[in-house]
Coordinates of C-alpha atoms (C1' of nucleotides) in Angstrom, one line a residue:
Chain A
M1 CA 3.1 11.8 25.5
D2 CA 2.8 9.3 28.2
Q3 CA 1.5 7.0 25.6
Q4 CA 4.7 6.4 24.0
G5 CA 5.7 4.0 26.5
R6 CA 3.0 1.8 25.4
E7 CA 3.5 2.4 21.8
L8 CA 3.5 -0.7 19.8
T9 CA 6.6 -1.3 17.8
F10 CA 6.9 -3.9 15.2
F11 CA 9.6 -6.3 15.5
H12 CA 12.0 -6.5 12.8
S13 CA 10.8 -9.2 10.6
G14 CA 13.9 -11.2 11.1
D15 CA 13.4 -11.2 14.8
F16 CA 9.9 -12.1 14.3
L17 CA 10.8 -15.1 12.4
R18 CA 13.3 -16.2 14.8
Q19 CA 11.0 -15.8 17.7
N20 CA 8.1 -17.3 16.0
P21 CA 9.5 -20.0 13.8
D22 CA 6.2 -21.5 13.2
L23 CA 4.8 -18.2 12.1
S24 CA 1.8 -18.5 14.4
D25 CA -0.7 -15.8 14.9
R26 CA 0.9 -14.7 18.1
S27 CA 2.2 -11.7 16.4
T28 CA -1.2 -10.1 16.4
D29 CA -2.8 -11.7 19.4
N30 CA -0.1 -11.1 21.8
S31 CA -0.6 -7.5 21.9
V32 CA -4.0 -8.1 23.3
D33 CA -3.6 -11.1 25.5
R34 CA -0.2 -10.2 26.9
G35 CA 0.1 -6.8 25.6
K36 CA 0.3 -4.9 28.9
S37 CA 2.7 -7.0 30.6
N38 CA 4.9 -7.7 27.6
V39 CA 3.7 -6.1 24.5
K40 CA 5.0 -8.2 21.7
E41 CA 6.3 -6.0 19.0
V42 CA 6.2 -7.1 15.5
D43 CA 7.9 -5.4 12.8
F44 CA 5.8 -6.2 9.8
F45 CA 7.7 -3.9 7.7
S46 CA 11.3 -4.2 8.4
S47 CA 13.6 -4.4 5.5
D48 CA 16.0 -6.6 7.3
R49 CA 14.3 -9.7 6.1
T50 CA 14.4 -8.3 2.7
E51 CA 18.1 -7.9 2.9
N52 CA 18.6 -11.2 4.4
L53 CA 16.4 -13.0 2.1
P54 CA 16.7 -11.6 -1.3
L55 CA 14.2 -12.8 -3.7
D56 CA 16.7 -14.2 -6.1
Q57 CA 18.0 -16.4 -3.4
E58 CA 14.7 -17.6 -2.5
M59 CA 13.9 -18.4 -6.0
K60 CA 17.0 -20.5 -6.3
D61 CA 16.8 -22.1 -3.0
G62 CA 13.3 -22.9 -2.0
S63 CA 14.2 -23.7 1.5
K64 CA 15.2 -20.1 2.1
S65 CA 11.7 -18.8 1.4
A66 CA 10.3 -17.5 4.6
I67 CA 6.9 -18.4 3.5
V68 CA 7.8 -21.9 2.6
V69 CA 9.8 -22.4 5.7
S70 CA 7.0 -21.2 7.9
V71 CA 4.5 -23.5 6.4
V72 CA 6.9 -26.4 6.2
N73 CA 7.8 -26.0 9.8
T74 CA 4.3 -26.0 10.9
R75 CA 3.7 -29.2 9.1
L76 CA 6.8 -30.7 10.3
N77 CA 5.9 -30.0 13.8
L78 CA 2.6 -31.7 13.3
L79 CA 4.4 -34.6 11.8
T80 CA 6.8 -35.0 14.6
S81 CA 4.3 -34.6 17.2
S82 CA 2.0 -37.2 15.8
S83 CA 4.5 -39.7 14.7
G84 CA 6.6 -39.7 17.8
I85 CA 3.9 -40.6 20.2
S86 CA 3.3 -44.2 19.6
E87 CA 4.9 -47.1 17.9
T88 CA 1.9 -49.4 18.0
A89 CA -1.1 -49.6 15.8
D90 CA -1.1 -45.9 15.4
G91 CA 2.4 -46.1 14.2
K92 CA 1.4 -47.4 10.8
K93 CA -1.3 -44.9 10.5
S94 CA 1.1 -42.3 11.5
N95 CA 3.5 -43.5 8.9
N96 CA 0.9 -43.4 6.3
E97 CA -0.1 -40.0 7.3
L98 CA 3.5 -39.0 7.3
K99 CA 4.0 -40.3 3.8
K100 CA 0.9 -38.5 2.7
L101 CA 2.0 -35.3 4.2
Q102 CA 5.4 -35.7 2.8
A103 CA 3.9 -36.3 -0.6
E104 CA 1.8 -33.3 -0.2
L105 CA 4.9 -31.4 0.9
D106 CA 6.7 -32.5 -2.2
R107 CA 3.8 -31.5 -4.3
Q108 CA 3.9 -28.1 -2.7
H109 CA 7.6 -27.9 -3.3
D110 CA 7.0 -28.6 -6.9
D111 CA 4.3 -26.0 -7.1
N112 CA 6.7 -23.6 -5.5
K113 CA 9.4 -24.4 -8.0
K114 CA 6.9 -23.9 -10.8
L115 CA 6.0 -20.5 -9.4
R116 CA 9.5 -19.5 -9.1
S117 CA 10.3 -20.6 -12.6
M118 CA 7.4 -18.6 -13.8
L119 CA 8.7 -15.6 -12.0
D120 CA 12.0 -16.1 -13.6
Q121 CA 10.5 -16.3 -16.9
I122 CA 8.4 -13.2 -16.3
T123 CA 11.5 -11.4 -15.2
K124 CA 13.4 -12.4 -18.2
S125 CA 10.7 -11.4 -20.6
Y126 CA 10.3 -8.2 -18.7
K127 CA 13.9 -7.3 -19.2
E128 CA 13.8 -8.3 -22.9
L129 CA 10.7 -6.2 -23.3
Q130 CA 12.5 -3.3 -21.8
V131 CA 15.1 -3.4 -24.5
H132 CA 12.5 -3.7 -27.2
L133 CA 10.5 -0.9 -25.8
L134 CA 13.5 1.4 -25.5
M135 CA 14.3 0.8 -29.1
A136 CA 10.7 1.5 -30.1
M137 CA 10.6 4.6 -28.0
Q138 CA 13.7 5.9 -29.6
K139 CA 12.3 5.3 -33.0
Q140 CA 9.1 7.0 -32.0
A141 CA 10.8 9.9 -30.5
Q142 CA 12.9 10.4 -33.6
G143 CA 10.4 9.7 -36.3
N144 CA 7.0 10.6 -34.9
R145 CA 7.7 13.5 -32.7
G146 CA 5.5 15.8 -34.5
E147 CA 2.7 13.3 -34.8
Q148 CA 2.2 12.4 -31.3
K149 CA -0.3 15.0 -30.5
G150 CA -2.6 13.8 -33.2
E151 CA -4.0 10.5 -34.0
L152 CA -1.0 8.8 -32.5
N153 CA -1.8 10.1 -29.2
G154 CA -2.7 6.7 -28.1
I155 CA 0.6 5.3 -29.2
A156 CA 2.5 8.0 -27.5
S157 CA 0.5 7.5 -24.4
S158 CA 1.3 3.8 -24.6
I159 CA 4.9 4.5 -25.0
K160 CA 5.0 6.9 -22.2
S161 CA 3.2 4.5 -20.1
A162 CA 5.7 1.9 -20.9
Q163 CA 8.4 4.3 -20.0
Q164 CA 6.8 4.9 -16.7
F165 CA 6.6 1.3 -16.0
M166 CA 10.2 1.0 -16.8
N167 CA 11.0 3.6 -14.2
P168 CA 9.2 2.5 -11.1
R169 CA 12.1 3.9 -9.1
P170 CA 12.5 7.4 -10.3
F171 CA 13.7 8.6 -7.0
A172 CA 17.1 7.0 -6.6
A173 CA 17.3 8.0 -3.0
L174 CA 14.4 5.8 -2.3
D175 CA 16.4 2.7 -3.0
V176 CA 16.2 2.1 0.6
N177 CA 12.6 1.5 0.1
N178 CA 13.2 -1.7 -1.6
P179 CA 16.5 -3.1 -0.9
S180 CA 15.6 -6.4 -2.3
A181 CA 13.1 -6.3 -5.1
S182 CA 14.6 -3.3 -6.7
V183 CA 18.0 -4.7 -7.2
D184 CA 17.4 -6.1 -10.6
K185 CA 15.3 -3.2 -11.7
A186 CA 17.7 -0.7 -10.4
Q187 CA 20.4 -2.1 -12.7
D188 CA 18.2 -2.5 -15.7
L189 CA 16.1 0.6 -15.3
S190 CA 18.7 3.0 -14.4
S191 CA 20.4 2.5 -17.7
A192 CA 17.3 1.9 -19.7
S193 CA 15.2 4.9 -18.8
P194 CA 16.0 8.2 -20.4
T195 CA 13.4 9.9 -18.3
N196 CA 14.9 9.0 -15.0
T197 CA 16.6 12.2 -14.4
T198 CA 13.6 14.3 -15.2
E199 CA 11.4 12.2 -13.1
S200 CA 13.8 12.2 -10.2
M201 CA 14.0 15.9 -10.2
S202 CA 10.3 16.3 -10.1
Q203 CA 10.0 13.8 -7.4
I204 CA 12.7 15.4 -5.3
N205 CA 10.8 18.7 -5.3
P206 CA 7.2 17.6 -5.0
G207 CA 6.1 20.8 -3.4
K208 CA 7.3 23.1 -6.1
Q209 CA 7.9 21.1 -9.2
V210 CA 4.4 20.4 -10.2
S211 CA 5.3 20.3 -13.7
K212 CA 3.2 18.5 -16.3
E213 CA 4.9 15.3 -15.4
A214 CA 5.2 15.9 -11.7
G215 CA 1.6 16.8 -11.7
L216 CA 0.9 13.2 -12.3
D217 CA 2.0 12.4 -8.9
Q218 CA -0.8 14.2 -7.3
T219 CA -0.4 12.2 -4.3
S220 CA 2.8 13.7 -3.5
Q221 CA 1.0 17.0 -3.4
S222 CA -2.2 16.4 -1.8
W223 CA -3.2 12.8 -1.4
G224 CA -5.5 13.5 1.4
S225 CA -6.4 17.0 1.2
P226 CA -9.9 17.8 0.0
K227 CA -8.8 21.3 -0.6
S228 CA -6.4 20.3 -3.1
P229 CA -7.7 19.3 -6.5
R230 CA -7.2 15.7 -7.3
L231 CA -6.5 16.7 -10.8
E232 CA -4.9 19.7 -12.1
P233 CA -6.3 19.8 -15.6
G234 CA -4.0 22.6 -16.7
K235 CA -1.0 20.6 -15.7
C236 CA -2.1 17.3 -17.0
E237 CA -3.0 18.3 -20.5
E238 CA -0.2 16.3 -21.8
Q239 CA -1.4 13.3 -19.9
V240 CA -4.9 13.2 -21.3
P241 CA -6.7 15.5 -18.9
E242 CA -9.9 13.5 -18.9
V243 CA -8.2 10.9 -16.9
P244 CA -8.7 11.7 -13.2
F245 CA -6.5 10.2 -10.6
R246 CA -7.6 7.8 -8.0
K247 CA -6.3 7.3 -4.5
A248 CA -5.6 4.0 -3.2
R249 CA -5.6 3.1 0.4
V250 CA -4.4 0.1 2.2
S251 CA -6.0 -0.6 5.5
V252 CA -4.5 -3.0 7.9
R253 CA -6.3 -4.0 11.1
A254 CA -4.2 -5.2 13.9
R255 CA -4.7 -5.7 17.5
S256 CA -2.9 -3.3 19.7
E257 CA -3.5 -1.4 22.8
A258 CA -0.9 1.0 21.9
P259 CA -2.2 4.3 20.7
L260 CA 0.3 4.2 17.8
I261 CA 2.5 1.9 16.0
T262 CA 6.1 2.6 15.4
D263 CA 6.5 2.1 11.7
G264 CA 9.9 3.7 11.3
C265 CA 8.6 7.1 10.4
Q266 CA 8.2 10.3 12.4
W267 CA 4.7 11.6 12.6
R268 CA 3.2 14.8 13.8
K269 CA -0.4 15.0 14.8
Y270 CA -2.3 17.7 13.1
G271 CA -5.8 17.0 13.8
Q272 CA -8.4 14.9 15.5
K273 CA -12.0 14.4 14.7
M274 CA -14.9 12.4 16.0
A275 CA -15.9 10.2 13.2
K276 CA -19.5 9.5 12.8
G277 CA -20.5 6.1 14.1
N278 CA -17.4 5.7 16.1
P279 CA -17.1 6.9 19.7
C280 CA -13.3 6.8 19.3
P281 CA -11.8 9.9 17.7
R282 CA -9.8 9.6 14.6
A283 CA -6.4 11.2 14.7
Y284 CA -4.6 12.6 11.7
Y285 CA -0.8 12.4 11.4
R286 CA 1.6 13.8 9.0
C287 CA 5.0 12.5 8.2
T288 CA 7.7 14.8 9.4
M289 CA 10.7 13.0 8.4
A290 CA 11.1 15.4 5.5
V291 CA 9.8 18.8 4.7
G292 CA 6.9 18.5 2.4
C293 CA 6.5 14.8 2.7
P294 CA 3.0 14.1 1.6
V295 CA 2.5 10.9 3.5
R296 CA -0.2 11.1 6.2
K297 CA -2.0 8.6 8.2
Q298 CA -5.1 8.2 10.2
V299 CA -5.3 6.3 13.4
Q300 CA -8.6 5.1 14.8
R301 CA -9.8 2.4 17.1
C302 CA -12.5 0.1 16.0
A303 CA -15.8 0.9 17.6
E304 CA -16.7 -2.7 18.1
D305 CA -13.4 -3.9 19.4
K306 CA -11.3 -1.1 20.8
T307 CA -8.3 -3.3 21.0
I308 CA -8.2 -3.1 17.2
L309 CA -6.3 -0.1 16.0
T310 CA -6.6 1.1 12.5
T311 CA -3.7 3.1 11.0
T312 CA -4.1 4.4 7.6
Y313 CA -1.2 5.5 5.5
E314 CA -1.7 7.5 2.4
G315 CA 0.8 8.9 0.0
N316 CA 4.4 8.2 -0.9
H317 CA 7.4 9.3 1.0
N318 CA 9.5 11.7 -1.0
H319 CA 12.5 11.0 1.1
P320 CA 14.7 8.1 2.0
L321 CA 13.2 5.9 4.6
P322 CA 14.9 4.3 7.5
P323 CA 15.3 0.6 7.4
A324 CA 12.5 0.2 9.8
A325 CA 10.1 1.9 7.5
T326 CA 11.1 0.5 4.1
G327 CA 9.2 -2.7 4.6
M328 CA 6.1 -0.8 5.3
A329 CA 6.6 1.2 2.1
N330 CA 7.1 -1.9 0.2
T331 CA 4.1 -3.6 1.7
T332 CA 1.8 -0.7 1.3
S333 CA 2.9 0.0 -2.2
A334 CA 2.5 -3.6 -3.1
A335 CA -1.0 -3.7 -1.6
A336 CA -1.8 -0.5 -3.3
A337 CA -0.5 -1.7 -6.6
M338 CA -2.6 -4.8 -6.4
L339 CA -5.5 -2.8 -5.3
L340 CA -5.2 -0.4 -8.1
S341 CA -4.6 -3.0 -10.7
G342 CA -7.5 -4.9 -9.4
S343 CA -9.8 -2.0 -9.2
T344 CA -9.2 -1.5 -12.8
A345 CA -11.4 -4.4 -13.3
S346 CA -14.1 -2.3 -11.9
R347 CA -14.6 -0.9 -15.2
E348 CA -15.7 -4.3 -16.2
G349 CA -18.7 -4.1 -14.0
L350 CA -17.4 -5.4 -10.8
T351 CA -18.6 -3.3 -8.0
S352 CA -19.4 -3.4 -4.3
T353 CA -17.3 -4.8 -1.6
S354 CA -15.9 -8.2 -2.1
S355 CA -13.2 -10.3 -1.0
F356 CA -9.8 -9.8 -2.5
F357 CA -9.3 -13.5 -2.6
P358 CA -12.7 -15.0 -2.5
S359 CA -11.4 -18.4 -3.2
L360 CA -9.1 -18.3 -0.3
P361 CA -10.9 -18.8 3.0
Y362 CA -8.4 -17.1 5.2
A363 CA -7.1 -14.5 2.9
S364 CA -10.6 -13.4 2.2
T365 CA -10.8 -12.2 5.8
M366 CA -7.4 -10.7 5.7
A367 CA -7.4 -8.7 2.5
T368 CA -10.6 -7.0 1.4
L369 CA -11.5 -4.2 -0.7
S370 CA -14.1 -1.7 0.2
S371 CA -16.3 0.2 -2.1
S372 CA -17.8 2.2 0.7
A373 CA -14.7 4.2 1.2
P374 CA -14.2 7.4 -0.7
F375 CA -11.0 6.0 -2.1
P376 CA -10.1 2.5 -3.1
T377 CA -9.1 0.9 0.0
I378 CA -7.6 -2.4 0.7
T379 CA -7.9 -3.7 4.2
L380 CA -5.3 -6.1 5.5
D381 CA -6.8 -7.6 8.6
L382 CA -4.0 -8.7 10.8
T383 CA -6.4 -9.4 13.6
Q384 CA -7.2 -12.6 11.9
S385 CA -5.1 -15.6 12.4
P386 CA -2.6 -16.0 9.6
N387 CA -1.9 -19.4 10.8
S388 CA -3.4 -21.2 7.9
V389 CA -1.6 -19.5 5.2
P390 CA -3.3 -20.5 2.0
F391 CA -0.3 -19.5 0.0
L392 CA 0.8 -22.8 -1.3
R393 CA -2.7 -23.9 -1.7
A394 CA -3.7 -21.0 -3.7
P395 CA -5.1 -22.3 -6.9
L396 CA -3.5 -21.0 -10.0
S397 CA -6.8 -20.5 -11.4
T398 CA -7.5 -17.8 -9.0
T399 CA -8.0 -14.8 -11.1
F400 CA -6.2 -11.6 -10.4
P401 CA -6.8 -8.8 -12.9
L402 CA -4.0 -7.5 -14.9
P403 CA -3.4 -3.9 -14.5
L404 CA -4.7 -2.3 -17.5
H405 CA -3.5 1.1 -16.7
G406 CA -0.5 0.5 -14.6
Y407 CA 0.5 1.6 -11.2
P408 CA 0.9 5.1 -10.0
Q409 CA 3.7 3.8 -7.8
L410 CA 5.6 0.8 -7.3
L411 CA 7.5 -0.3 -4.3
G412 CA 6.8 2.9 -2.4
H413 CA 8.3 5.1 -4.9
P414 CA 6.6 8.0 -6.5
M415 CA 5.9 7.2 -10.0
Y416 CA 4.2 8.9 -12.8
V417 CA 0.8 7.8 -13.5
P418 CA 0.6 6.5 -17.0
P419 CA -1.6 8.5 -19.3
K420 CA -4.8 7.3 -20.4
L421 CA -4.5 4.6 -22.8
P422 CA -6.6 4.3 -25.9
A423 CA -10.2 4.1 -25.2
A424 CA -10.3 0.5 -25.8
A425 CA -8.2 -0.7 -22.9
A426 CA -8.4 -4.2 -24.4
A427 CA -6.3 -3.0 -27.2
I428 CA -3.3 -2.4 -25.0
P429 CA -0.3 -4.0 -26.6
S430 CA 0.6 -7.3 -25.1
V431 CA 4.0 -5.9 -24.5
Q432 CA 2.6 -3.4 -22.1
L433 CA 0.5 -6.0 -20.4
R434 CA 3.4 -8.2 -19.9
Q435 CA 5.5 -5.4 -18.7
R436 CA 3.0 -4.3 -16.2
H437 CA 2.4 -7.7 -15.2
A438 CA 6.1 -8.1 -14.5
S439 CA 6.1 -4.9 -12.5
M440 CA 3.2 -6.2 -10.5
V441 CA 4.9 -9.5 -9.8
E442 CA 8.0 -7.7 -8.6
T443 CA 5.9 -5.5 -6.5
V444 CA 4.2 -8.4 -4.9
T445 CA 7.3 -10.3 -4.4
A446 CA 9.0 -7.3 -2.8
A447 CA 6.2 -7.1 -0.3
I448 CA 6.4 -10.8 0.4
A449 CA 10.1 -10.6 0.9
S450 CA 9.8 -7.9 3.4
D451 CA 6.9 -8.9 5.5
P452 CA 6.0 -12.3 6.8
N453 CA 2.6 -11.3 7.9
F454 CA 1.7 -9.5 4.9
T455 CA 3.0 -12.5 3.1
A456 CA 0.1 -14.4 4.4
V457 CA -2.2 -11.8 3.0
L458 CA -0.6 -11.3 -0.3
A459 CA 1.1 -14.5 -1.0
A460 CA -1.9 -15.8 -2.9
A461 CA -1.6 -12.9 -5.2
I462 CA 1.5 -14.4 -6.7
S463 CA -0.2 -17.4 -7.9
S464 CA -3.1 -15.4 -8.9
V465 CA -1.0 -13.1 -10.9
I466 CA 0.8 -15.9 -12.6
G467 CA -2.5 -17.5 -13.3
T468 CA -3.8 -14.4 -14.8
Q469 CA -0.8 -14.1 -17.0
R470 CA -2.1 -16.9 -19.1
S471 CA -5.5 -15.4 -19.4
N472 CA -4.9 -11.8 -19.0
D473 CA -8.1 -10.5 -20.4
G474 CA -9.1 -9.5 -16.8
S475 CA -12.6 -10.4 -17.4
S476 CA -12.9 -12.6 -14.5
S477 CA -11.6 -10.4 -11.8
N478 CA -12.5 -11.1 -8.2
V479 CA -11.4 -7.7 -7.1
S480 CA -14.1 -5.2 -6.6
A481 CA -13.9 -1.6 -7.3
P482 CA -13.9 0.4 -4.2
N483 CA -14.5 3.5 -6.0
G484 CA -18.0 3.3 -7.2
G485 CA -17.5 6.3 -9.5
V486 CA -14.8 4.5 -11.3
S487 CA -16.7 1.4 -11.9
G488 CA -19.3 3.2 -13.8
L489 CA -17.1 4.9 -16.2
P490 CA -16.0 2.3 -18.7
G491 CA -14.8 4.9 -21.1
S492 CA -12.8 7.0 -18.7
P493 CA -10.7 4.9 -16.5
Q494 CA -9.3 6.7 -13.5
F495 CA -5.8 6.4 -12.6
P496 CA -4.9 6.3 -9.1
Q497 CA -2.7 8.8 -7.6
S498 CA 0.5 7.5 -6.3
C499 CA -1.0 7.2 -3.0
T500 CA -0.8 4.4 -0.6
T501 CA -2.8 4.0 2.5
F502 CA -1.7 1.6 5.1
S503 CA -3.7 1.1 8.2
T504 CA -2.8 -0.9 11.2
N505 CA -5.5 -1.5 13.6
Chain B
dC1 C1' 12.4 28.7 23.5
dG2 C1' 11.5 25.0 20.4
dT3 C1' 8.7 21.2 19.5
dG4 C1' 4.6 18.8 19.6
dT5 C1' -0.4 18.4 20.9
dT6 C1' -5.0 20.0 21.4
dT7 C1' -9.1 21.8 19.7
dG8 C1' -12.3 24.9 17.6
dA9 C1' -12.9 27.0 13.1
dC10 C1' -12.8 26.6 8.4
dC11 C1' -13.3 24.5 3.9
dG12 C1' -14.8 21.5 0.2
dG13 C1' -17.3 17.4 -1.3
dC14 C1' -21.5 15.2 -1.3
dG15 C1' -26.3 13.9 -0.7
dC16 C1' -30.9 15.4 -0.2
Chain C
dG1 C1' -29.4 25.7 -1.7
dC2 C1' -28.7 23.6 2.5
dG3 C1' -26.8 20.8 5.9
dC4 C1' -23.8 17.0 7.1
dC5 C1' -19.4 15.1 7.3
dG6 C1' -14.5 14.4 6.6
dG7 C1' -10.3 16.6 6.5
dT8 C1' -7.1 20.4 7.4
dC9 C1' -5.6 24.7 9.5
dA10 C1' -3.8 27.4 13.0
dA11 C1' -3.9 29.6 17.5
dA12 C1' -3.5 28.3 22.1
dC13 C1' -1.4 25.4 25.1
dA14 C1' 1.8 21.9 27.3
dC15 C1' 6.1 20.0 28.0
dG16 C1' 11.1 19.4 28.2

DNA sequence: CGTGTTTGACCGGCGC
DNA sequence: GCGCCGGTCAAACACG
């Protein structure tokens, strides 16, 4: 392929930060403006940053937060540029402005501290709940083993669901997927989850081991294949067969003249089609890093702007990922998790395309959900300038629906889809809600820790999530349901497959 | 010769 | 039931 020479490669995030200390939007625009002469490569997904900036450290030392640093730097630059020009009449004004800005900065630091403390609390309560749930699960297993099939089906499902959430990392080999965010969970969950071994086995052999449990991870089998049933009723009986699975996709639009982006994975092209309404063909790629890896991606240029390249990732890798690809896995998983959790609110009547963060002027253009797509799709538009990151300004009142049914996957790891909960989703024990919430927070933070650009898109979700924690009835979700069929089925929520789509345009 | 790409055929879902 | 469309398969082909 003569195109490989022009292939866009993402910088490692650490390099990106070093070369773009002000976190400007050059990362996306350069590829267009200066792409041919010197294509700027931005690694949105590298795990290096994650390793260098573990979340815990960030939480203890606010200055280490890449997000904060970027924003702060930007503001400081503005300050120095304005205050250093003149010492005359403007000097006082500049000083006043400086003070105002500093005060604002302090305020934002305080907000940041609050957010971090909230995250700490959530993490603590999450761990505590793990212990309690384990005890409850053991009691249930011992005392109610024979009753689970009957009227206690809901309870059993709930417990199982809780188990699944306590095992977001069933595949130990995939630790590389989240070197940062999974540290705590790895320690806690590895010892706390009795089902780890079983799940790991089924994940390791996605092609053959479609057991009742493994069948839940439909994505690993056929996330994108129309020929493969989305649901294998016979294999999901134990998991409440009437709960179909849903696929989530994360679309990211980025400017690139390169035919492909190097995301750390190896891909083999297996097809190309002319999509209706777009003169540019759509290429289909399959991950070839491991035999049977279900991850695929679609690459297509935008019809309106052919400098915009769309790459869509779907599915979960069933193999360890190289460092260059771990960030992507985290990012896409986080986005998918948010999407899926948000789409749950669809059952509450929210339909049609809407902004992911309608209250955030920039994020609204960077992360959107589409209901027109066959699957829930979150689009991360990296063609927009992330310069004005609304992160610290994100109002805590911004609603973000709590996941009522959990995530099919977290942090890029295959994960069992929790069984259908009792018909009244609102009756989910608060324990589960909190637990899932914690999982979501960790997911989001993992993504943020791994990707500065995605940070701009998802950062607001943190505050949203935390804000939702206080009023987690999910009734005021801003997230639309891309899957129209889902939105109309209040009684039969559909669980997404552990499928992540990530597109880079 | 092995690997990857191209491309037409095929299949299933979906709307009319 | 039919046709459209998206997605996948697989034979043919290209390349190192």
